PDB file of C-alpha atoms in Angstrom:
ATOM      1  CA  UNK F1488     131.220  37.554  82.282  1.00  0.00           C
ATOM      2  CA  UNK F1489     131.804  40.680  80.552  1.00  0.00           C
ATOM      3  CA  UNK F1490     129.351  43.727  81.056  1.00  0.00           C
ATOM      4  CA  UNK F1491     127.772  45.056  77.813  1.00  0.00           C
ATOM      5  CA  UNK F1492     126.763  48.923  77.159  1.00  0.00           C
ATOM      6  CA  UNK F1493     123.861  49.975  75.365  1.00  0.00           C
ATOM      7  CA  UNK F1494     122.351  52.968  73.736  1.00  0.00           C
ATOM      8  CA  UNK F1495     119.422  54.617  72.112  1.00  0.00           C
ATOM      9  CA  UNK F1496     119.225  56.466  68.944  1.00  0.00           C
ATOM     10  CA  UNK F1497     119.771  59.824  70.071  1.00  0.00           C
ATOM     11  CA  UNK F1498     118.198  61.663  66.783  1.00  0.00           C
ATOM     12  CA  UNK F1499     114.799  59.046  67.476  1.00  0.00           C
ATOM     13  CA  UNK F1500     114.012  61.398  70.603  1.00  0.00           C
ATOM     14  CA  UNK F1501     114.547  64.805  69.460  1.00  0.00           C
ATOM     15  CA  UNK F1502     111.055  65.754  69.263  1.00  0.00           C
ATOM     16  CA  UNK F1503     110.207  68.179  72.193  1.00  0.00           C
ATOM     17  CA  UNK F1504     107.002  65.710  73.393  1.00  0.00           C
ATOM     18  CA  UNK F1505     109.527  63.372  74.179  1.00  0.00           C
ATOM     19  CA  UNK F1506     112.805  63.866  76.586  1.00  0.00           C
ATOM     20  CA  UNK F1507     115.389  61.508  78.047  1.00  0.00           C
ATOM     21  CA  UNK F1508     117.249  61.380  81.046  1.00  0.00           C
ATOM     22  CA  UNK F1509     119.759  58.625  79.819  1.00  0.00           C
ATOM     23  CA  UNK F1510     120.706  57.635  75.728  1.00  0.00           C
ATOM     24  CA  UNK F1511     123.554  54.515  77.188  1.00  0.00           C
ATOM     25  CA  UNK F1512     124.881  52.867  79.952  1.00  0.00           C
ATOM     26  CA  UNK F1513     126.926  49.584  80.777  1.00  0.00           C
ATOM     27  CA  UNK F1514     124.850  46.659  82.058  1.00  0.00           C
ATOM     28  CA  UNK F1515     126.686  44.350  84.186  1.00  0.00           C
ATOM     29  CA  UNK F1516     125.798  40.818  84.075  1.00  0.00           C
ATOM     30  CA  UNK F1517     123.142  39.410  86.188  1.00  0.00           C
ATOM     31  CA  UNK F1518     121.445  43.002  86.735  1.00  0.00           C
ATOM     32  CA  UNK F1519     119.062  45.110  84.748  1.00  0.00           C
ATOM     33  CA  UNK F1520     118.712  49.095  83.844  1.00  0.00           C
ATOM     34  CA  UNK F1521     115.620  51.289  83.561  1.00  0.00           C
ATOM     35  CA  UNK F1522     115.481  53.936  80.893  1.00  0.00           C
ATOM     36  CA  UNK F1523     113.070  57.119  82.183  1.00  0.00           C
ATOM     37  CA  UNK F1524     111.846  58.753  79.522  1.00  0.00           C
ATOM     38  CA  UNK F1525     109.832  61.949  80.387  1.00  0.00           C
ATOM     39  CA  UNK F1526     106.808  62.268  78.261  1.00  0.00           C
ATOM     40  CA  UNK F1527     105.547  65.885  77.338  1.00  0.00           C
ATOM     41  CA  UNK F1528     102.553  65.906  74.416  1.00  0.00           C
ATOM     42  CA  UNK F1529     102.078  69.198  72.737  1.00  0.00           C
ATOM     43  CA  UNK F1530      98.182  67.954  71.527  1.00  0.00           C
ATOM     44  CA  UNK F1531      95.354  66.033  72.799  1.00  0.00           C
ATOM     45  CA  UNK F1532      96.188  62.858  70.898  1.00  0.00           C
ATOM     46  CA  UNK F1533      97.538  59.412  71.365  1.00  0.00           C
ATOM     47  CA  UNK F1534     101.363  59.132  70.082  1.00  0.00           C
ATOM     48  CA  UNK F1535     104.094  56.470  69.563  1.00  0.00           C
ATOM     49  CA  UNK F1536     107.594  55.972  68.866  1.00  0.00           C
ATOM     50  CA  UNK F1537     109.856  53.129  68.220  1.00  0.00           C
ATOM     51  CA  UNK F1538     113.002  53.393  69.549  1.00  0.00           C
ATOM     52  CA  UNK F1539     115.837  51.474  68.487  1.00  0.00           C
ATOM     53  CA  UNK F1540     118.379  49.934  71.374  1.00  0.00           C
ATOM     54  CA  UNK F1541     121.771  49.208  70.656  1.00  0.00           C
ATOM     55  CA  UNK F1542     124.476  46.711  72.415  1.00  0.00           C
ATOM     56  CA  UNK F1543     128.347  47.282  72.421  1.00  0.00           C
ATOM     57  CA  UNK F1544     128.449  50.029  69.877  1.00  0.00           C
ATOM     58  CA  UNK F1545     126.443  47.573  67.013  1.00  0.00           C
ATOM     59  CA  UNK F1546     124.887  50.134  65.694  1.00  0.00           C
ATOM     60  CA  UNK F1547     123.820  48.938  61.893  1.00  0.00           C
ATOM     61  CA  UNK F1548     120.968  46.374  63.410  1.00  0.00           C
ATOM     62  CA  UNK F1549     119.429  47.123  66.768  1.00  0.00           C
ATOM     63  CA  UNK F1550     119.054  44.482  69.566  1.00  0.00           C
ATOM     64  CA  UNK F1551     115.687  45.260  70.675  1.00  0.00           C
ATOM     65  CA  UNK F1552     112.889  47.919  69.847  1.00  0.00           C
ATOM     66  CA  UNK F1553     111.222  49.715  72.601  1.00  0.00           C
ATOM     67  CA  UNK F1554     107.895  50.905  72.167  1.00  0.00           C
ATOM     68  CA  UNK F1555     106.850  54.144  73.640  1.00  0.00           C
ATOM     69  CA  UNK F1556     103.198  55.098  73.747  1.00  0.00           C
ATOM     70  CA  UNK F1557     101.521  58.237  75.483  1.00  0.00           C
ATOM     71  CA  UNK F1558      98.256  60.439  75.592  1.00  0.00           C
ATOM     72  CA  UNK F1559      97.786  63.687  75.575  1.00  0.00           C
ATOM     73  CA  UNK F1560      94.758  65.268  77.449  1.00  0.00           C
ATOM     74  CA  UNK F1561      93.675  68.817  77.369  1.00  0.00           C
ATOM     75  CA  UNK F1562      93.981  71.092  80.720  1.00  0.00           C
ATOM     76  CA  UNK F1563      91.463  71.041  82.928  1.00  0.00           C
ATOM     77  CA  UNK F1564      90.477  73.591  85.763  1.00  0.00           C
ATOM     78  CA  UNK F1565      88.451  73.469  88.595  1.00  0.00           C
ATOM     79  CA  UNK F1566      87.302  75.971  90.960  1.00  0.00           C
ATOM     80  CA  UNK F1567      85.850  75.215  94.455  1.00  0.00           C
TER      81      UNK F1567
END
């Protein structure tokens, strides 16, 4: 068995709400990978982004899309 790399669209996850730790990687076979994804909303709101995933260096249809989905909540002090 031959291990496969993957990657993300790298332009997808430019906007500044959104910031990755890791675009590719190799997955060997039997085993799995986590993509972190650090999630930093500039407005109270719900967002989402599709983001394509790519195996092997296919890059003109993508293997899987991942959905990302977040909230934004305004800042909130309290005083004792």
């Amino acid at each position: 068995h031959t291990p496969l790399t993957w990657s993300l669209n790298k332009s997808i996850l430019i906007p500044k709400k959104y910031s990755k730790l890791s675009t590719e990687g190799r997955l060997d076979p039997n085993s799995g990978a986590s993509i972190r994804v650090t999630f930093n909303p500039i407005e109270p709101k719900e967002y989402s982004l599709k983001v394509p995933l790519y195996l092997d260096g296919i890059m003109d249809k993508p293997y899987l899309i991942i959905e990302l989905k977040g909230e934004g909540a305004e800042p909130k002090l309290f005083f004792d």
